[in-house]
PDB file of C-alpha atoms in Angstrom:
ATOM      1  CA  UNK M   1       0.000   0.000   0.000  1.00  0.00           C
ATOM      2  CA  UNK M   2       1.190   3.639  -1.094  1.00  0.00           C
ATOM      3  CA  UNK M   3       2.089   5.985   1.632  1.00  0.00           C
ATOM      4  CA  UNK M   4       1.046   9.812   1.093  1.00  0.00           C
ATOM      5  CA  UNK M   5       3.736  11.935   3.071  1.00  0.00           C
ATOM      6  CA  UNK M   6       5.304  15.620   2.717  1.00  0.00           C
ATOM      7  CA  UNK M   7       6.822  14.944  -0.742  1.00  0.00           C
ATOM      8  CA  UNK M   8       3.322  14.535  -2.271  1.00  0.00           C
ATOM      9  CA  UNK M   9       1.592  17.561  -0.888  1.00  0.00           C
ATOM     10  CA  UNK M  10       4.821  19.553  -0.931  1.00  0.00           C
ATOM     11  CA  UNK M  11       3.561  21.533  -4.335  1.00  0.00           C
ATOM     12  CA  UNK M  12       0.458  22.317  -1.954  1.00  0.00           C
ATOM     13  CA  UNK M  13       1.702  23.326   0.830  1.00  0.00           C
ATOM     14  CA  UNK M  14       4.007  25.863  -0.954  1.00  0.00           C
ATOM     15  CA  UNK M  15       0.941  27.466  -3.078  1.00  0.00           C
ATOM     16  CA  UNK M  16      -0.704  27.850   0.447  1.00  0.00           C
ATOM     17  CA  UNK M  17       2.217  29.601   1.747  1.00  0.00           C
ATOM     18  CA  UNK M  18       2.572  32.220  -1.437  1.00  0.00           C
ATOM     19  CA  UNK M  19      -1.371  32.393  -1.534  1.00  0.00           C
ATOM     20  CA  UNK M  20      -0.852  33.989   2.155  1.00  0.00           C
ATOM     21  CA  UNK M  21       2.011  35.794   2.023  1.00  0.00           C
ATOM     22  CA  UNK M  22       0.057  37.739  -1.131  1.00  0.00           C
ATOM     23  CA  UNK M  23      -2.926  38.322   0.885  1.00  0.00           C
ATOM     24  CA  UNK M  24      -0.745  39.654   4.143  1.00  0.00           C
ATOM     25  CA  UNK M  25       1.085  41.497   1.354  1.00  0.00           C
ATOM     26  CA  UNK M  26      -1.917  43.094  -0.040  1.00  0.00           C
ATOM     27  CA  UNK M  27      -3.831  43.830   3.535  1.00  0.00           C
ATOM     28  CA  UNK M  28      -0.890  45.453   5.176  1.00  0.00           C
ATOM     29  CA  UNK M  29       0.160  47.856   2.023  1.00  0.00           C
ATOM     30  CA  UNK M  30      -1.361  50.667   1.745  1.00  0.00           C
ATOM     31  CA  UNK M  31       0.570  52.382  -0.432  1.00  0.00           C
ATOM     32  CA  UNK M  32       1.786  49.779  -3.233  1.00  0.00           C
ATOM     33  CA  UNK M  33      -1.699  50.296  -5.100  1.00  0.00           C
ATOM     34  CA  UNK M  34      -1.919  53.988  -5.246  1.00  0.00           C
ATOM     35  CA  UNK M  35       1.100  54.648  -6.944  1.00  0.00           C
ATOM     36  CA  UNK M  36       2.304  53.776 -10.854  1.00  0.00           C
ATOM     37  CA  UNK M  37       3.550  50.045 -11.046  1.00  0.00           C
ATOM     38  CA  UNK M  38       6.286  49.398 -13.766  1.00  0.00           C
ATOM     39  CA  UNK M  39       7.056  46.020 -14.904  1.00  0.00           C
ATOM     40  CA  UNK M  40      10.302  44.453 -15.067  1.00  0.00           C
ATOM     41  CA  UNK M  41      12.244  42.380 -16.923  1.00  0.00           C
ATOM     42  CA  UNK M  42      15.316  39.944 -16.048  1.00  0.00           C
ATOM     43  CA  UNK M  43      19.121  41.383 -16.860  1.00  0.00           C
ATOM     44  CA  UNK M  44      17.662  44.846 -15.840  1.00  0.00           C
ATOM     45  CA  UNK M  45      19.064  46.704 -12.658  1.00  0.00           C
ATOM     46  CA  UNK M  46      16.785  49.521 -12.979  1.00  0.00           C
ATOM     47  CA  UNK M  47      13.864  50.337 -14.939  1.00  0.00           C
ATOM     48  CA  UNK M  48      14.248  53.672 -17.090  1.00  0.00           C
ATOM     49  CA  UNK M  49      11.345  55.780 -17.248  1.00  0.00           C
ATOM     50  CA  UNK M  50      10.838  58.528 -19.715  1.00  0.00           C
ATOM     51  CA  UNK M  51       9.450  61.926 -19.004  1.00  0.00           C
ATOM     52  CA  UNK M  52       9.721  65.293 -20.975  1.00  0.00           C
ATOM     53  CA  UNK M  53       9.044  68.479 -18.881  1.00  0.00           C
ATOM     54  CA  UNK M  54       8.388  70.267 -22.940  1.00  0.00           C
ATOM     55  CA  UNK M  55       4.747  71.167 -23.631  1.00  0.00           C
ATOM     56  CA  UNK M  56       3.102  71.556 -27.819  1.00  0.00           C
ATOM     57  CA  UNK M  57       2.275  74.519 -28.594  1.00  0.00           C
ATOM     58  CA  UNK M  58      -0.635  75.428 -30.981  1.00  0.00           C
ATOM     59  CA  UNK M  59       0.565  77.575 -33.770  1.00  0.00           C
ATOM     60  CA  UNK M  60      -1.348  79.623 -36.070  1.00  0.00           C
ATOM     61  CA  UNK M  61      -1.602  78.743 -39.658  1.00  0.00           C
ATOM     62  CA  UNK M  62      -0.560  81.624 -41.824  1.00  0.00           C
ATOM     63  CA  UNK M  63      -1.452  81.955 -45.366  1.00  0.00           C
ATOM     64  CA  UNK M  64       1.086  80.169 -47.569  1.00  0.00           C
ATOM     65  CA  UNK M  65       3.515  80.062 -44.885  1.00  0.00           C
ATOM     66  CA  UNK M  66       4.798  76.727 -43.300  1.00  0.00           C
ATOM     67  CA  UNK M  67       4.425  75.608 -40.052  1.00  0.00           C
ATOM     68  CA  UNK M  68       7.096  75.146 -37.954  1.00  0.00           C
ATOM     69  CA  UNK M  69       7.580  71.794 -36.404  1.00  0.00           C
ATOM     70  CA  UNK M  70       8.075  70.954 -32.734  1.00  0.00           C
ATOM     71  CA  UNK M  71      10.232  69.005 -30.836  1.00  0.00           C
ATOM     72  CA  UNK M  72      10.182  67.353 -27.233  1.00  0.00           C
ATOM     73  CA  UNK M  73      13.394  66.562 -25.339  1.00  0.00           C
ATOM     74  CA  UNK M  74      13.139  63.329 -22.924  1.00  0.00           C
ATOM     75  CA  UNK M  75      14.654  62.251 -20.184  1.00  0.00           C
ATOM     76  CA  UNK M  76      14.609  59.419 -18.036  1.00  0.00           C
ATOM     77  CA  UNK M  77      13.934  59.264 -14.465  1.00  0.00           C
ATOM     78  CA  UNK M  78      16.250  55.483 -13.401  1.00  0.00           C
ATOM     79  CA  UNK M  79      14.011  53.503 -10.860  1.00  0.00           C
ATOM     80  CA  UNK M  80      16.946  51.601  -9.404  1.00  0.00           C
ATOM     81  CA  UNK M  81      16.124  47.838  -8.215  1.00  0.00           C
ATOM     82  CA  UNK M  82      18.083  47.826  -5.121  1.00  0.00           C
ATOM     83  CA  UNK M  83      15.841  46.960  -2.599  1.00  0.00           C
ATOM     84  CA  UNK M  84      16.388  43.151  -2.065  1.00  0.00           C
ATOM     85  CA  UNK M  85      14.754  42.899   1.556  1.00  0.00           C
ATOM     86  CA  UNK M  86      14.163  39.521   3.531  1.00  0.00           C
ATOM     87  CA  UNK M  87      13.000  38.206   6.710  1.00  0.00           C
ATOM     88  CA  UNK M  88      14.592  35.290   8.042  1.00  0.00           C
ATOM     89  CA  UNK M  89      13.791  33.263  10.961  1.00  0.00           C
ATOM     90  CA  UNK M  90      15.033  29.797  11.987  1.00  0.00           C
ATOM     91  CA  UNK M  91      12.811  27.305  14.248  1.00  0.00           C
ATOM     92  CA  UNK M  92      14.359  24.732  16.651  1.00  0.00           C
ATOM     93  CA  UNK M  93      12.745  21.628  16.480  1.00  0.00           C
ATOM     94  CA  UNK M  94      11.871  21.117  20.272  1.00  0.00           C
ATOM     95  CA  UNK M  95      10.037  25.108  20.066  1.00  0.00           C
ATOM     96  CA  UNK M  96       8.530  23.761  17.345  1.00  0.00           C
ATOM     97  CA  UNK M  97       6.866  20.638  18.846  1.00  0.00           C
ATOM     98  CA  UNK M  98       6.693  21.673  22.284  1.00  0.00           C
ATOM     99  CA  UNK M  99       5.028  25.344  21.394  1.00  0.00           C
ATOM    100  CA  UNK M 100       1.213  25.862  22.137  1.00  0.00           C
ATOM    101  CA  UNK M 101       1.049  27.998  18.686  1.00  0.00           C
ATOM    102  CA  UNK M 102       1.271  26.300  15.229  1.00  0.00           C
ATOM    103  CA  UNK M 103       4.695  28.382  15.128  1.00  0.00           C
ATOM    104  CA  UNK M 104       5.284  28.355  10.929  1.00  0.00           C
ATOM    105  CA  UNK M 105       1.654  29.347  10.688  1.00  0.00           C
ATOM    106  CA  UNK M 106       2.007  32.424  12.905  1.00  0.00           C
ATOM    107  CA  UNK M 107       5.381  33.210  11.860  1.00  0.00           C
ATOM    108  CA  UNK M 108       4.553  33.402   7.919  1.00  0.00           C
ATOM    109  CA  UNK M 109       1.867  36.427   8.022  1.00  0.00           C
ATOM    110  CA  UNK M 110       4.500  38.548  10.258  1.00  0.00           C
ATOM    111  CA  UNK M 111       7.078  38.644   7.639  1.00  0.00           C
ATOM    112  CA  UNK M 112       4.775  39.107   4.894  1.00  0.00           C
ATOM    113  CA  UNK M 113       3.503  42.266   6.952  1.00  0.00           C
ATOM    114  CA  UNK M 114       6.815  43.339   7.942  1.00  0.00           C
ATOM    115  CA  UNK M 115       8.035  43.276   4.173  1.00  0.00           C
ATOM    116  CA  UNK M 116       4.621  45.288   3.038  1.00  0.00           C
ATOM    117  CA  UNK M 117       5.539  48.048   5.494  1.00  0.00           C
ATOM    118  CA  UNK M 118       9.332  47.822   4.624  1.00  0.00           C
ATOM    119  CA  UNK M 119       7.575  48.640   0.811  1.00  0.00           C
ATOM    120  CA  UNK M 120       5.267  51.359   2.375  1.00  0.00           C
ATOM    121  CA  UNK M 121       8.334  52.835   4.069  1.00  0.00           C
ATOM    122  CA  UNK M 122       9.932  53.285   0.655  1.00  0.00           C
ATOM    123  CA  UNK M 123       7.584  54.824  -1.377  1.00  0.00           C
ATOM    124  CA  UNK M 124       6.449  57.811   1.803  1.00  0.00           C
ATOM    125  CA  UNK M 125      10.120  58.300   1.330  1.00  0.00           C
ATOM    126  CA  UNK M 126      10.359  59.254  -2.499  1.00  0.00           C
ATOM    127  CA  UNK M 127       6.740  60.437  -2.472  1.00  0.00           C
ATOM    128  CA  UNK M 128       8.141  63.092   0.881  1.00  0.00           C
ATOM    129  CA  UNK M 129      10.916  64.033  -2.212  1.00  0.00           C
ATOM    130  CA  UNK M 130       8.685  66.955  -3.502  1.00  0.00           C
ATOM    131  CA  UNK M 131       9.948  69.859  -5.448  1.00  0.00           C
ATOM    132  CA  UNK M 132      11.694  72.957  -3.744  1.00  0.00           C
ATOM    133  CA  UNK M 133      12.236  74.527  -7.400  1.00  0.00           C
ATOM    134  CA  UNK M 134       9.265  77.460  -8.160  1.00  0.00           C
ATOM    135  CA  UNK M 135       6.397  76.982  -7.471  1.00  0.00           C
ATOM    136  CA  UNK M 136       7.635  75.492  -4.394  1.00  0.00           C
ATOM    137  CA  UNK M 137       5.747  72.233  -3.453  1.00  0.00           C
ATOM    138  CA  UNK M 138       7.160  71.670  -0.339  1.00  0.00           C
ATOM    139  CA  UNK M 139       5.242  74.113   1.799  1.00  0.00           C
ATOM    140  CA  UNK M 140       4.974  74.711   5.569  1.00  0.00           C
ATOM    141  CA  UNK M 141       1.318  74.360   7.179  1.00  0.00           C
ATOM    142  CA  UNK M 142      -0.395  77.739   7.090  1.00  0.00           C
ATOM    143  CA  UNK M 143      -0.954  77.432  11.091  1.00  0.00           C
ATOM    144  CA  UNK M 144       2.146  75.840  11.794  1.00  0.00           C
ATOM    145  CA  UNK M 145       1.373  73.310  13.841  1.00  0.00           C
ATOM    146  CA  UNK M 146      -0.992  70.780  11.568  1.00  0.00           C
ATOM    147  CA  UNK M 147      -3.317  70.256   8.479  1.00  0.00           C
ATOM    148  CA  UNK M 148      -6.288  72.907   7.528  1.00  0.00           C
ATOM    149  CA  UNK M 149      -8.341  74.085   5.309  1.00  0.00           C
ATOM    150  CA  UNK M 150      -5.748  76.760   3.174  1.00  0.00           C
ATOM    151  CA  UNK M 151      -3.182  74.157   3.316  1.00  0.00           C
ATOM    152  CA  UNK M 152      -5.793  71.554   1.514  1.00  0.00           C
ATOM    153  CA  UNK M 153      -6.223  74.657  -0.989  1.00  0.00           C
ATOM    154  CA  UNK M 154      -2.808  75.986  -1.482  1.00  0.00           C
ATOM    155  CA  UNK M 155      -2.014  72.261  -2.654  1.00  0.00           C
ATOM    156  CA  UNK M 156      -5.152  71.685  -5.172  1.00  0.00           C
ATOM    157  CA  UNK M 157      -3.342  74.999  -7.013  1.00  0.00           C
ATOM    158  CA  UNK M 158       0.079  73.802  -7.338  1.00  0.00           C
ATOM    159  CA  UNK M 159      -1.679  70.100  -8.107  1.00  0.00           C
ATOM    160  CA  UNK M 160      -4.033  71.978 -11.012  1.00  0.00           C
ATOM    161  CA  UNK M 161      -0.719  74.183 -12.372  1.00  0.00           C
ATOM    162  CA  UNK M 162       0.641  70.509 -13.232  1.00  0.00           C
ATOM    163  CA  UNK M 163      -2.225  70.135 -15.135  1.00  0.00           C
ATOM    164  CA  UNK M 164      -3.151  66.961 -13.136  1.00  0.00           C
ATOM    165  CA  UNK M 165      -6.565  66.457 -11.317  1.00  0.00           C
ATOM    166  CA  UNK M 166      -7.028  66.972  -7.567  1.00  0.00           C
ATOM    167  CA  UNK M 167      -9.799  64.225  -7.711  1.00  0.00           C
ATOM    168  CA  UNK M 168      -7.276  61.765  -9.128  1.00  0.00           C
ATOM    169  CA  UNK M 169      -5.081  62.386  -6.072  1.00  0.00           C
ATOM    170  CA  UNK M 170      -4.663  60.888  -2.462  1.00  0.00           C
ATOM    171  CA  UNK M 171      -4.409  62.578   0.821  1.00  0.00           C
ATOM    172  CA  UNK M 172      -1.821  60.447   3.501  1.00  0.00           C
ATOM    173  CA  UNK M 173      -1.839  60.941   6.783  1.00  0.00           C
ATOM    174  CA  UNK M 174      -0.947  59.447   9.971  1.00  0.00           C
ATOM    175  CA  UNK M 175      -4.048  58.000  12.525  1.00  0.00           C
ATOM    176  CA  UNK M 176      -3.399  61.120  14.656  1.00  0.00           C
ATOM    177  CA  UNK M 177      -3.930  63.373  11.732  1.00  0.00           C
ATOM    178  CA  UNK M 178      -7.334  62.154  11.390  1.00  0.00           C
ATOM    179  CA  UNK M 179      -8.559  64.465  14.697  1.00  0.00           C
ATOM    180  CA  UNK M 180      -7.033  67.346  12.125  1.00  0.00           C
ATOM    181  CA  UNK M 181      -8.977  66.449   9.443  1.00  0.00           C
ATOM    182  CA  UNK M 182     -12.756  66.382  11.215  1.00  0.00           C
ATOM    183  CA  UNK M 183     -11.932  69.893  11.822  1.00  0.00           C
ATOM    184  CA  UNK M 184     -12.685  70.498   8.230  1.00  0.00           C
ATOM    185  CA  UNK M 185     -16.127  71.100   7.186  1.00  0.00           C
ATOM    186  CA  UNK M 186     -15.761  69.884   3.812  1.00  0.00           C
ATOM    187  CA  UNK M 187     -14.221  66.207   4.909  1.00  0.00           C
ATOM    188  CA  UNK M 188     -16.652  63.553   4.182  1.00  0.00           C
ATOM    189  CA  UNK M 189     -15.669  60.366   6.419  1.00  0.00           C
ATOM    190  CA  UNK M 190     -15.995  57.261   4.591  1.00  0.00           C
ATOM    191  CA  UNK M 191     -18.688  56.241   6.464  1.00  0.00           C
ATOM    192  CA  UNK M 192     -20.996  58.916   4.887  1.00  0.00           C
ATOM    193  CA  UNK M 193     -20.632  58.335   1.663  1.00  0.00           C
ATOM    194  CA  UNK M 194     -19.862  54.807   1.513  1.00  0.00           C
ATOM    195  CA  UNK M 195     -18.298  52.351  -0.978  1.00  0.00           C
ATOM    196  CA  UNK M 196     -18.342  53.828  -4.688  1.00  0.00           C
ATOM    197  CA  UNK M 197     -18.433  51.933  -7.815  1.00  0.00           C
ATOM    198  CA  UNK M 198     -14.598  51.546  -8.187  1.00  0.00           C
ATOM    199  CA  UNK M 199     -14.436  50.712  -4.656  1.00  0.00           C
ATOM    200  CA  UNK M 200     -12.827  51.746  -1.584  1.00  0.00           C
ATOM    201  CA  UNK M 201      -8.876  51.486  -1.076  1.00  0.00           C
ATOM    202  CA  UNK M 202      -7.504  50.362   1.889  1.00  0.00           C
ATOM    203  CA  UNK M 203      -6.555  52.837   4.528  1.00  0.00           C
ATOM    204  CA  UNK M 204      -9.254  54.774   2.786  1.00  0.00           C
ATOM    205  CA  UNK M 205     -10.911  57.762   5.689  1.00  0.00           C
ATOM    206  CA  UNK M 206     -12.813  59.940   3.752  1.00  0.00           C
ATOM    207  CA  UNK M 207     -12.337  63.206   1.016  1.00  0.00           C
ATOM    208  CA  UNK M 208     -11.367  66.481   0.731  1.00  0.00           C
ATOM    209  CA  UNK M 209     -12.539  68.516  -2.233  1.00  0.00           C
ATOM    210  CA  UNK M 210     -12.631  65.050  -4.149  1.00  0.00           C
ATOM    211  CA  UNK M 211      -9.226  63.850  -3.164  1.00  0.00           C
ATOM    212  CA  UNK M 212      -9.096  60.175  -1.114  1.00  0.00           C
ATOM    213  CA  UNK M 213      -7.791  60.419   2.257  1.00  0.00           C
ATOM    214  CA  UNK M 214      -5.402  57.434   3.105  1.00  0.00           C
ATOM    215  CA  UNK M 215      -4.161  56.701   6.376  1.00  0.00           C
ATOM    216  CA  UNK M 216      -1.201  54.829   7.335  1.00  0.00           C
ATOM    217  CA  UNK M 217       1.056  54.707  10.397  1.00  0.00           C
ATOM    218  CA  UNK M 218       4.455  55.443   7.852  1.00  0.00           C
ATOM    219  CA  UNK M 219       3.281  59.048   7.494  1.00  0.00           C
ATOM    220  CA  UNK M 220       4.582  61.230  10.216  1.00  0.00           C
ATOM    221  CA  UNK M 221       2.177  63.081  12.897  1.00  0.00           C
ATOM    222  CA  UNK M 222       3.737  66.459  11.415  1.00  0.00           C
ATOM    223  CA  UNK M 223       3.890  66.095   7.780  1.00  0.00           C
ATOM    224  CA  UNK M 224       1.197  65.509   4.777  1.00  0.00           C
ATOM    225  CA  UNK M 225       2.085  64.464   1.256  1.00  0.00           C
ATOM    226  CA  UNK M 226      -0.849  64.599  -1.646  1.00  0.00           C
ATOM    227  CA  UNK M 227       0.296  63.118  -5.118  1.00  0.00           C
ATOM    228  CA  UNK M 228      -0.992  61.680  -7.627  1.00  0.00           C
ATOM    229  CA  UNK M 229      -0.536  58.084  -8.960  1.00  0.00           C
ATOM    230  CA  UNK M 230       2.108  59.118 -11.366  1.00  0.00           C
ATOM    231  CA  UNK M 231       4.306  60.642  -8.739  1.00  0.00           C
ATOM    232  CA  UNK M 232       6.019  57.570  -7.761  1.00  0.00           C
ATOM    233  CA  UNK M 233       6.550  54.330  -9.543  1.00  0.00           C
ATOM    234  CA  UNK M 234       6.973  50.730  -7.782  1.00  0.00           C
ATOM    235  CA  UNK M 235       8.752  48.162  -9.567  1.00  0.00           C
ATOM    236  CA  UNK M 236       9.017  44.566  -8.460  1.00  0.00           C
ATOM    237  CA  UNK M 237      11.762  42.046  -9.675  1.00  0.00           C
ATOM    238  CA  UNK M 238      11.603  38.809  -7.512  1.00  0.00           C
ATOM    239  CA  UNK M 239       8.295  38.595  -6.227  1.00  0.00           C
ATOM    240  CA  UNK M 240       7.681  37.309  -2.491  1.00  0.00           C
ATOM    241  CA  UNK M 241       9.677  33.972  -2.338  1.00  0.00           C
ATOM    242  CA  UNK M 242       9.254  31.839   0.587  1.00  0.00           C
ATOM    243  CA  UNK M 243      11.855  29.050   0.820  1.00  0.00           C
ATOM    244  CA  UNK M 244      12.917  26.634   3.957  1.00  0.00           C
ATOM    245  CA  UNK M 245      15.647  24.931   4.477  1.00  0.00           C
ATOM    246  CA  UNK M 246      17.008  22.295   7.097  1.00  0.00           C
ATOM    247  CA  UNK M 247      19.528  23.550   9.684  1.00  0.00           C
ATOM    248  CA  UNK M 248      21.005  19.838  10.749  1.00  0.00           C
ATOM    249  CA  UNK M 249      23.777  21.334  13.330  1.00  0.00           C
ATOM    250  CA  UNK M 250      21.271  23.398  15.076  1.00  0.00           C
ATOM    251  CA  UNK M 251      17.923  20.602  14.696  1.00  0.00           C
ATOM    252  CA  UNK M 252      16.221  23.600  13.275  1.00  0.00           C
ATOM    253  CA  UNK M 253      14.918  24.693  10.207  1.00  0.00           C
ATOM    254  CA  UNK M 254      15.357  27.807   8.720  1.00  0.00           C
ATOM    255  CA  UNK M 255      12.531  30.148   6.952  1.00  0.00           C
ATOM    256  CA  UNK M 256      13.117  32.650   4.941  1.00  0.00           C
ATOM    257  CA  UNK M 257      10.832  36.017   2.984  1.00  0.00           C
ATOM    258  CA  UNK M 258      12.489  37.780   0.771  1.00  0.00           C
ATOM    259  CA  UNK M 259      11.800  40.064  -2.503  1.00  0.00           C
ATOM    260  CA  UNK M 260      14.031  42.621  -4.709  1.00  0.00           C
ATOM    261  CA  UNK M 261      11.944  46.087  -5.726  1.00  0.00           C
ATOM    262  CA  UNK M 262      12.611  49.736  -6.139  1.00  0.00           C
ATOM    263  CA  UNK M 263      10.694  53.124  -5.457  1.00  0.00           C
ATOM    264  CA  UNK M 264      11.144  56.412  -7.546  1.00  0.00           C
ATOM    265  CA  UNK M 265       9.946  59.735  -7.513  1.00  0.00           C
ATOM    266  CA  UNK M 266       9.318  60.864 -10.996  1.00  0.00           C
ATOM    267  CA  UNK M 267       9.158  64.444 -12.797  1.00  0.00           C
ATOM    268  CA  UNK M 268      11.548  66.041 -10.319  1.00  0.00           C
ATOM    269  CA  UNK M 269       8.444  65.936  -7.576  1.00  0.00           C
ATOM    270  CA  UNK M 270       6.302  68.017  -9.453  1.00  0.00           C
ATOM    271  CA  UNK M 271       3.123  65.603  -9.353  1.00  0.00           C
ATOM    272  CA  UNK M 272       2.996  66.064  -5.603  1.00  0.00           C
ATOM    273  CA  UNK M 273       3.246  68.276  -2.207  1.00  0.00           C
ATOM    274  CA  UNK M 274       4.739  67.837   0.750  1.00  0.00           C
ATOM    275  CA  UNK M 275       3.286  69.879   3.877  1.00  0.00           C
ATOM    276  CA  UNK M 276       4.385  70.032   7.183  1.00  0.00           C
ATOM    277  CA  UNK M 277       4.941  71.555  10.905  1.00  0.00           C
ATOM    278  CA  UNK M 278       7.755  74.774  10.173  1.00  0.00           C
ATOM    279  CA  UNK M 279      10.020  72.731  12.777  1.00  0.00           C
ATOM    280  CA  UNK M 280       9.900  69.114  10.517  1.00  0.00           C
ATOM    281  CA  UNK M 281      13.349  68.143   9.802  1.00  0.00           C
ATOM    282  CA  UNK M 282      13.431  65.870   6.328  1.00  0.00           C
ATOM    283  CA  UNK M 283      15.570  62.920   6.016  1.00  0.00           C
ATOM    284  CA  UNK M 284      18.672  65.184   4.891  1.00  0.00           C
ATOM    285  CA  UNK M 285      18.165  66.983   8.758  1.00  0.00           C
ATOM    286  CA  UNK M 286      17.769  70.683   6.822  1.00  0.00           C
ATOM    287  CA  UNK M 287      14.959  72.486   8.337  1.00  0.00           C
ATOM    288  CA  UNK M 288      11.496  71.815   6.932  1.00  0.00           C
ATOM    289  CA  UNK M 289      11.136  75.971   6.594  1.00  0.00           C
ATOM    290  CA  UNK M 290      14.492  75.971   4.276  1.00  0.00           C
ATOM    291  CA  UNK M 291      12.694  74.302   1.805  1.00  0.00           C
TER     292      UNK M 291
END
């Protein structure tokens, strides 16, 4: 009689594994859909991304004259892949047997979240990489201290100048920001208006003047970014690989998470605003006000 052990279900038991670490992946990212995704492709180290800050113009037609024809000049903003991040863990045997938790099962949805927040981290960190060239889209909030009303209106004009759509755009802030926001009169909490027809994204709180509101625990109590989806692009390489592996000296086994991405701001920061308190520091340590 045939004997069904690991070796059969193996191919199952890994599917289960990725089919988690996805959804732990999706749940715990708030960030990863709301900006552009780029694709890859293997022998690349970095994706390059054209842009062309040159606009058409629309010329006149004179009377047996010629037109003149018009050129754009592009450039190429280099999303490097360089982020190859991994969580490893390795489980005795003994813990293993002897724990009251199924230990592998508990242990598998922490790194998935822990490498979704690692992702999150990245992109609040090129999407924080706004603009300081005129018109300045780094600005300091209008009472100093947190997010109101002018500041909400100062960015939708430097948003519109880019000839992008505020409605297009999200709102992040961090859970205590949301006390900031019911101050507003025009902030409609999720709750009121419900799920729409393209659905509601995660983190999602509410709007302002037709712009989501997105909460997530990487944006800082004093600072606010806005962009839009084009502001920042996430590109993926290696996908979420889980692998194990047998640790004989130690009668352990060792588990391993691990993926290779990049984050990049794109058209010099122009496709987004950063606010904040006049005392924020940015990652450089230069004074928030310098900006």
């Amino acid at each position: 009689m045939a004997d069904m052990g690991l070796t059969e279900v193996q191919a199952t038991v890994q599917e289960t594994v990725s089919s988690m670490v996805q959804e732990y992946l999706i749940q715990e990212s708030v960030l990863i859909p709301l900006v552009m995704a780029i694709p890859t492709q293997p022998g690349e180290d970095r994706v390059k991304i054209p842009r062309s800050g040159d606009d058409f113009t629309a010329d006149t037609k004179a009377e047996n004259t010629s037109l003149t024809a018009q050129t754009l000049l592009y450039t190429t903003d280099d999303l490097l892949l360089d982020k190859h991040k991994a969580v490893q863990v390795r489980v005795e045997d003994r813990a293993n047997v002897q724990s009251m938790i199924a230990l592998v099962s508990d242990i598998v949805p922490r790194m998935a979240k822990t490498l979704a927040l690692d992702i999150d981290t990245s992109i609040v960190t090129e999407l924080e990489l706004a603009s300081a060239a005129a018109p300045d889209h780094r600005l300091a909030y209008d009472n100093a201290t947190s997010l109101g009303k002018t500041d909400l209106l100062n960015a939708r004009v430097l948003i519109h100048q880019q000839n992008l759509r505020f409605n297009e755009c999200f709102i992040g802030v961090s859970p205590q920001s949301e006390s900031n926001l019911l101050a507003i009169d025009d902030f409609v909490h999720v709750d009121k208006y419900g799920a729409t027809a393209s659905g509601l994204v995660n983190g999602e709180l509410g709007r302002l003047y037709g712009a989501r509101v997105v909460m997530s625990n990487e944006f800082d109590d004093a600072k606010t970014v806005i962009w839009h989806p084009s502001a920042c692009a996430f590109a993926r390489q290696i996908n979420p690989l889980f692998e194990d592996d047998r640790d004989v000296p130690n009668l352990a086994t060792l588990y391993s998470l691990s993926h290779l991405y990049g984050a990049k701001v794109l058209d010099a920061g122009v496709r987004q605003v950063f606010l904040g308190t006049a005392t924020y520091e940015d990652n450089t340590g230069s004074p928030f006000a310098d900006f």
